[in-house]
Tab-separated table of C-alpha atoms in Angstrom:
chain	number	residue	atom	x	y	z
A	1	UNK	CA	184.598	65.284	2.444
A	2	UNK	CA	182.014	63.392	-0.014
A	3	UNK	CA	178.432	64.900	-0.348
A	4	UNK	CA	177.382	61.259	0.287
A	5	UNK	CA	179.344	61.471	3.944
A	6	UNK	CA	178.073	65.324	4.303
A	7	UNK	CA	174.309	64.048	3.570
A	8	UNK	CA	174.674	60.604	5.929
A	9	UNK	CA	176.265	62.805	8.841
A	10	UNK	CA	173.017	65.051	8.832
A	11	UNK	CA	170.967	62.552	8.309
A	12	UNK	CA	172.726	61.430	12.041
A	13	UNK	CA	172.017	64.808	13.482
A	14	UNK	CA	168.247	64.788	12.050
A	15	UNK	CA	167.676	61.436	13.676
A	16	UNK	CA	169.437	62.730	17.103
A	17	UNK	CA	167.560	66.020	17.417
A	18	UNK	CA	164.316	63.884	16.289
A	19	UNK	CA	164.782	61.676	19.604
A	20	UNK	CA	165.912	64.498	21.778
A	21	UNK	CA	162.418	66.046	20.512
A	22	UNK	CA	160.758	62.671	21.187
A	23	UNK	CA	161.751	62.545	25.094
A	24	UNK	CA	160.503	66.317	25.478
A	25	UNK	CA	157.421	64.950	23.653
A	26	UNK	CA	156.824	61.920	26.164
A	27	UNK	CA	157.914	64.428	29.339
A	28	UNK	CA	154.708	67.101	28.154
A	29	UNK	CA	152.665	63.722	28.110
A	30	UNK	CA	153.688	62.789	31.568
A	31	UNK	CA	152.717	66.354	32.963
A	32	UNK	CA	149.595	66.222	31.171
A	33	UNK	CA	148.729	62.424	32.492
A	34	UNK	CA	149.484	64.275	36.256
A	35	UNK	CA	147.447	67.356	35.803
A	36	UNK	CA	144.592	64.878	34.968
A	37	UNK	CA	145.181	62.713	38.127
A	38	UNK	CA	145.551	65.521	40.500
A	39	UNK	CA	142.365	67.023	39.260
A	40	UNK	CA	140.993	63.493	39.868
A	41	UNK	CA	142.572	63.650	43.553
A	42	UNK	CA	140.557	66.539	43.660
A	43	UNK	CA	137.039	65.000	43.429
A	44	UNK	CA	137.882	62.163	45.569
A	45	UNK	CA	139.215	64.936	48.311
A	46	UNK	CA	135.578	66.300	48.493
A	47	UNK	CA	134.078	62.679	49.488
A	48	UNK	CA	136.375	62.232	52.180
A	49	UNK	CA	139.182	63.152	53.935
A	50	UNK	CA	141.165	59.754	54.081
A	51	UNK	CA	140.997	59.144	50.727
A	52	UNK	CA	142.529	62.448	49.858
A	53	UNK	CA	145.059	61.537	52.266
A	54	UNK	CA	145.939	58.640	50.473
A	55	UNK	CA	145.892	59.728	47.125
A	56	UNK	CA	147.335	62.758	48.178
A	57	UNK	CA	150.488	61.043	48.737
A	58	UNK	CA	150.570	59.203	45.633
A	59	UNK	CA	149.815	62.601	43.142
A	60	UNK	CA	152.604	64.692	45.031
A	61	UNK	CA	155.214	61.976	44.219
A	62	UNK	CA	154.093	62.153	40.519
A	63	UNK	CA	154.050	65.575	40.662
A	64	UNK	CA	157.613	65.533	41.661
A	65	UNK	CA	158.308	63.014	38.851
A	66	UNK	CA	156.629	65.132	35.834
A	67	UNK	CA	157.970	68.680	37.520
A	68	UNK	CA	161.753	66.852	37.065
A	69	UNK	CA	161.062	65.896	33.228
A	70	UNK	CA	159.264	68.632	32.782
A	71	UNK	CA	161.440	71.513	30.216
A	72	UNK	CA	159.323	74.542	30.673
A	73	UNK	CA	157.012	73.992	33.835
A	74	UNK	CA	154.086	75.627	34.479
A	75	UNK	CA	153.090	77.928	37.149
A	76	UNK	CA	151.307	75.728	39.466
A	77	UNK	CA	154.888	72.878	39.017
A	78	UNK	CA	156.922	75.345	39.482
A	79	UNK	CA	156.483	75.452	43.423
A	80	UNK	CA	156.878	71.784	43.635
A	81	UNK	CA	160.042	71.959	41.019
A	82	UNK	CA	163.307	71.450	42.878
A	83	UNK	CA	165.557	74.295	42.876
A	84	UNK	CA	169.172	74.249	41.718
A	85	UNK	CA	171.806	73.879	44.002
A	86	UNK	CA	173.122	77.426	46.115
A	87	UNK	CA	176.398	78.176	44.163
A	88	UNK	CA	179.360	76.705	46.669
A	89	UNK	CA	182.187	76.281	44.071
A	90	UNK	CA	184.863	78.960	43.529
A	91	UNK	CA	183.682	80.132	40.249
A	92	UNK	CA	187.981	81.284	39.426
A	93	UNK	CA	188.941	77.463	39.358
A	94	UNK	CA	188.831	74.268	37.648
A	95	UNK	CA	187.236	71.401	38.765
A	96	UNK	CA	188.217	67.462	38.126
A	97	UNK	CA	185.358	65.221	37.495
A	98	UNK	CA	186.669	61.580	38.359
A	99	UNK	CA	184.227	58.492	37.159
A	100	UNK	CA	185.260	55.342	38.432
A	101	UNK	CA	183.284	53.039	35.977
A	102	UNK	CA	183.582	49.392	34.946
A	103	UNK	CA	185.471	50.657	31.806
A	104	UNK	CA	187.949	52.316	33.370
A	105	UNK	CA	188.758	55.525	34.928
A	106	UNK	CA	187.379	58.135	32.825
A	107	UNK	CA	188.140	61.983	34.100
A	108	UNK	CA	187.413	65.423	32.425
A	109	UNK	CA	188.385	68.958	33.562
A	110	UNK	CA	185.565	71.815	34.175
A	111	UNK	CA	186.216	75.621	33.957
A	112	UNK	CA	184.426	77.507	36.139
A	113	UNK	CA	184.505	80.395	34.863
A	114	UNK	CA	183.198	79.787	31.637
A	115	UNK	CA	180.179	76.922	32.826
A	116	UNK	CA	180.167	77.651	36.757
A	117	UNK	CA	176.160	76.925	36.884
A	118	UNK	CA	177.228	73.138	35.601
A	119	UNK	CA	180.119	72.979	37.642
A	120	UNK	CA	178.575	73.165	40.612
A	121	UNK	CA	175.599	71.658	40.234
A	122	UNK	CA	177.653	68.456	38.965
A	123	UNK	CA	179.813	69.103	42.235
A	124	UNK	CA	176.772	69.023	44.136
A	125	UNK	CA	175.396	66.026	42.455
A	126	UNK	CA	178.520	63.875	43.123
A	127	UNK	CA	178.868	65.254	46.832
A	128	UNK	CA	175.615	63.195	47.060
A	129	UNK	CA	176.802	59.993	45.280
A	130	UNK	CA	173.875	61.441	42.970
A	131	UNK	CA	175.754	59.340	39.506
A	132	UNK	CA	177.087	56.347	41.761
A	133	UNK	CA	175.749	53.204	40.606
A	134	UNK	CA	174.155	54.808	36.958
A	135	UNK	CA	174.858	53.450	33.527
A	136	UNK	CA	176.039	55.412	30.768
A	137	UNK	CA	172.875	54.225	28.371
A	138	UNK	CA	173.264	55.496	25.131
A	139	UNK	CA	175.548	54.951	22.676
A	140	UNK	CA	175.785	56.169	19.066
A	141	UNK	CA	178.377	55.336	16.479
A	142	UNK	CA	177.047	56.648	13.075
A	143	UNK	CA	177.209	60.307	11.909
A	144	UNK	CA	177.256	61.253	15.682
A	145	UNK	CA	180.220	60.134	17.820
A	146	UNK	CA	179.082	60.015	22.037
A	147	UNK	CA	178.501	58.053	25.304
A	148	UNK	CA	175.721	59.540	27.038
A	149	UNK	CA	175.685	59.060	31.205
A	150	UNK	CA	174.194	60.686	34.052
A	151	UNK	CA	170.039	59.316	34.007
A	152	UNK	CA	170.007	57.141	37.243
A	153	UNK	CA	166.873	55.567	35.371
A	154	UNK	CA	168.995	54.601	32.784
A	155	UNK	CA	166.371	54.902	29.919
A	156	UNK	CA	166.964	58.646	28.880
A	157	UNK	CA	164.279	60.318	30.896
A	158	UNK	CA	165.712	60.987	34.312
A	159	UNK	CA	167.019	63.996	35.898
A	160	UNK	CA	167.704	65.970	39.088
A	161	UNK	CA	164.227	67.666	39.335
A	162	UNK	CA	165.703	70.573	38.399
A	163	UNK	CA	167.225	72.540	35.164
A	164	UNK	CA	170.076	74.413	35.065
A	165	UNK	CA	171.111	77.236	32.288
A	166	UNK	CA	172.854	76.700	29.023
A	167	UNK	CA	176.649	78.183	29.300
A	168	UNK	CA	179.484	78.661	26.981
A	169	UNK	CA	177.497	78.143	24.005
A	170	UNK	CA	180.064	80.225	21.977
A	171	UNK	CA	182.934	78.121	22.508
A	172	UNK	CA	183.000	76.320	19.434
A	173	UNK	CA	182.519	78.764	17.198
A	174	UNK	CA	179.932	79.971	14.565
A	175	UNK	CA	177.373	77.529	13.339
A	176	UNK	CA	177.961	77.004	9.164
A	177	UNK	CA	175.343	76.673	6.920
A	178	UNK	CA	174.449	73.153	8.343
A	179	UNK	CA	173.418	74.944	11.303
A	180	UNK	CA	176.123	73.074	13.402
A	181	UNK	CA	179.481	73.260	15.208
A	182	UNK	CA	181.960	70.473	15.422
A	183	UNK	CA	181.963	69.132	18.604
A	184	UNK	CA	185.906	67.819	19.055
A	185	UNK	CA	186.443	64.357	20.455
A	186	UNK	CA	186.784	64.611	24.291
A	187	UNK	CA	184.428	67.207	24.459
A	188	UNK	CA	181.960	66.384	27.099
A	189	UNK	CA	178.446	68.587	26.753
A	190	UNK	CA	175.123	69.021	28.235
A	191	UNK	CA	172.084	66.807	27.331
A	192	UNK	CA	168.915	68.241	26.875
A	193	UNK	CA	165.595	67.838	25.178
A	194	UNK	CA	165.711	69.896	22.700
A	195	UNK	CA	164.618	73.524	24.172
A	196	UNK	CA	167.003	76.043	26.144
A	197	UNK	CA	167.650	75.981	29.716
A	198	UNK	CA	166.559	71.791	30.207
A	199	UNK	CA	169.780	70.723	31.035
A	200	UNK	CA	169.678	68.838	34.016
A	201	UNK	CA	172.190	65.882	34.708
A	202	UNK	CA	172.522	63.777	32.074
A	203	UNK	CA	175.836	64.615	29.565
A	204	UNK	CA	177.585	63.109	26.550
A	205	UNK	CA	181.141	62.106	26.497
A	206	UNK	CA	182.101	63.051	22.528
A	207	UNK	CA	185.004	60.230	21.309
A	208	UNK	CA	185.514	60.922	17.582
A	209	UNK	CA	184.506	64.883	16.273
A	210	UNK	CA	181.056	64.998	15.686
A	211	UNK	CA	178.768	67.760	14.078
A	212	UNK	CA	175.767	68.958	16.271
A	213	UNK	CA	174.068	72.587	16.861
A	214	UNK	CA	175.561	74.869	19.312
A	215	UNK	CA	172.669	74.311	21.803
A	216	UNK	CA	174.237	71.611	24.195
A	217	UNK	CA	176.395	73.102	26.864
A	218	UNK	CA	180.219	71.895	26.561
A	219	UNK	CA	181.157	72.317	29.710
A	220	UNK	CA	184.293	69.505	29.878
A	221	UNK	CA	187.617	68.029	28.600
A	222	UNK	CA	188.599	64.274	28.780
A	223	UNK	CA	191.928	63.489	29.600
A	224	UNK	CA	193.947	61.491	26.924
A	225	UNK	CA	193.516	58.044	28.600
A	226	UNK	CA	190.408	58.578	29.178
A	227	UNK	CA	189.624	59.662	25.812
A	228	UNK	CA	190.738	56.381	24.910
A	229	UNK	CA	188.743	54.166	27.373
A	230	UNK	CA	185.379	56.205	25.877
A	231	UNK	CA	186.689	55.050	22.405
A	232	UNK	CA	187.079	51.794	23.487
A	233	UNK	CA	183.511	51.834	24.023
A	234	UNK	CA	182.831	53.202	20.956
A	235	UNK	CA	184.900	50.644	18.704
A	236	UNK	CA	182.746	47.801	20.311
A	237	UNK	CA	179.540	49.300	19.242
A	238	UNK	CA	176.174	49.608	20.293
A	239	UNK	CA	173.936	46.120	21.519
A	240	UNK	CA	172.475	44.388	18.604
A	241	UNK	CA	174.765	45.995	16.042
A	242	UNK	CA	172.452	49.375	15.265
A	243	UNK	CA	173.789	52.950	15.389
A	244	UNK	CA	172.118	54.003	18.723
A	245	UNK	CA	171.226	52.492	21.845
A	246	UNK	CA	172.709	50.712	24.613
A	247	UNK	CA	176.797	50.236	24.247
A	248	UNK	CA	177.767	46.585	23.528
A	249	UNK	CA	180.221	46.875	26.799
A	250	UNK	CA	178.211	48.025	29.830
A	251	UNK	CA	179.719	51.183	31.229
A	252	UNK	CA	178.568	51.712	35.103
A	253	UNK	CA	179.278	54.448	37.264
A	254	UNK	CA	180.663	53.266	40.264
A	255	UNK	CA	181.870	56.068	42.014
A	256	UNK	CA	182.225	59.995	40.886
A	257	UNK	CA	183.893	62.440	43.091
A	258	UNK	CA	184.611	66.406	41.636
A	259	UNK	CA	187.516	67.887	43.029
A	260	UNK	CA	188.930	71.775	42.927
A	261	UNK	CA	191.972	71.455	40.685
């Protein structure tokens, strides 16, 4: 490989880990906006009772909101932080993780045993039609290869309202002196901002090998056709002709169902 292609693909990961460090940037900002509204709640609580009521209402939903951007919360979010779903899966088996989107079929395998904290929260996601109706909302196509899915806000900064662990972080082997591991195409890994253990339900669907650090969970395998449907999406590029954002064609979840293989 060229130094020129070596330099451009790090370049790609720079600018990737740079955003992933943005979002956890804007997420603090959002908890810090809250703690300064609920201590405003506060004041107004001592002038009256119905207007604590009121606002009362209004902070605990935005509590909710920053506790499930939130990486690392603080004591006082933690109550209010959602808890991870009880482990129901059978952590021996494989699981099948069927997207119906309006690109296809597109289907990976999970191992339990090696990820079974993001099997089964994914399995307890799509028992709740959690991804049904989402849009896969980023795209990149130059010095990183992937499809990310799973934020039913659609603009990189949803989540669950709850974090799950990294797992299997090993898999790929030993970072080289780039500080990365290549990710193969149909690999399909955990998002997260930047800091261990903020995984929550958003993941990236790799279509052509790409080079990132060995901090992103892989958890999944695309099947061969659906390999190809996620390159599909690839080879049409990203809206407006850059190298990241939204993918040229639209790729909605429809349905997803996980089933015990």
């Amino acid at each position: 490989m060229s130094s020129s292609e070596q330099r451009r693909r790090q370049l790609a990961r720079e600018k990737f880990e740079r955003q992933q460090k943005r979002r956890e940037e804007a997420r603090l900002r959002t908890r810090r906006i809250t703690a300064i509204v609920a201590a405003s709640v506060a004041v107004v609580a001592v002038v009256g009772v119905s207007a604590f009521v009121v606002a009362g209402k209004d902070d605990g939903k935005k509590n909710d909101a920053a506790a499930s951007q939130s990486p690392e919360p603080t004591p006082s979010e933690s109550e209010s932080k959602a808890p991870a779903p009880p482990m129901t899966i059978d952590k021996k088996a494989s699981y099948t993780m069927s997207l119906g989107t309006s690109q296809g079929d597109i289907a990976f395998t999970m191992d339990a045993a090696k990820t079974p904290q993001t099997a089964n929260s994914f399995k307890a996601l799509a028992d709740k039609g959690y991804f049904d109706g989402t849009k896969c909302h980023r795209l990149t196509t130059q010095g990183i290869f992937v499809l990310q899915c799973g934020d039913p806000k659609g603009d990189g900064t949803g989540g669950p309202g709850y974090n799950i662990p990294d797992e299997n972080l090993t898999a790929l082997g030993k970072a080289g002196a780039d500080g990365a591991v290549t990710f193969p195409a149909g690999t399909v890994a955990m998002a997260n901002t930047g800091q261990p253990g903020t995984g929550g339900s958003q993941f990236f669907l790799v279509y052509k090998d790409t080079k990132l650090p060995p901090t992103y969970t892989p958890f999944g395998k695309l099947d061969k056709a659906s390999l190809k449907a996620v390159e599909k999406v690839g080879a049409a590029g990203v809206e407006g002709g850059a190298g990241d954002g939204a993918p040229k064609l639209a790729v909605e979840i429809k349905k997803a169902t996980v089933k015990k293989v």
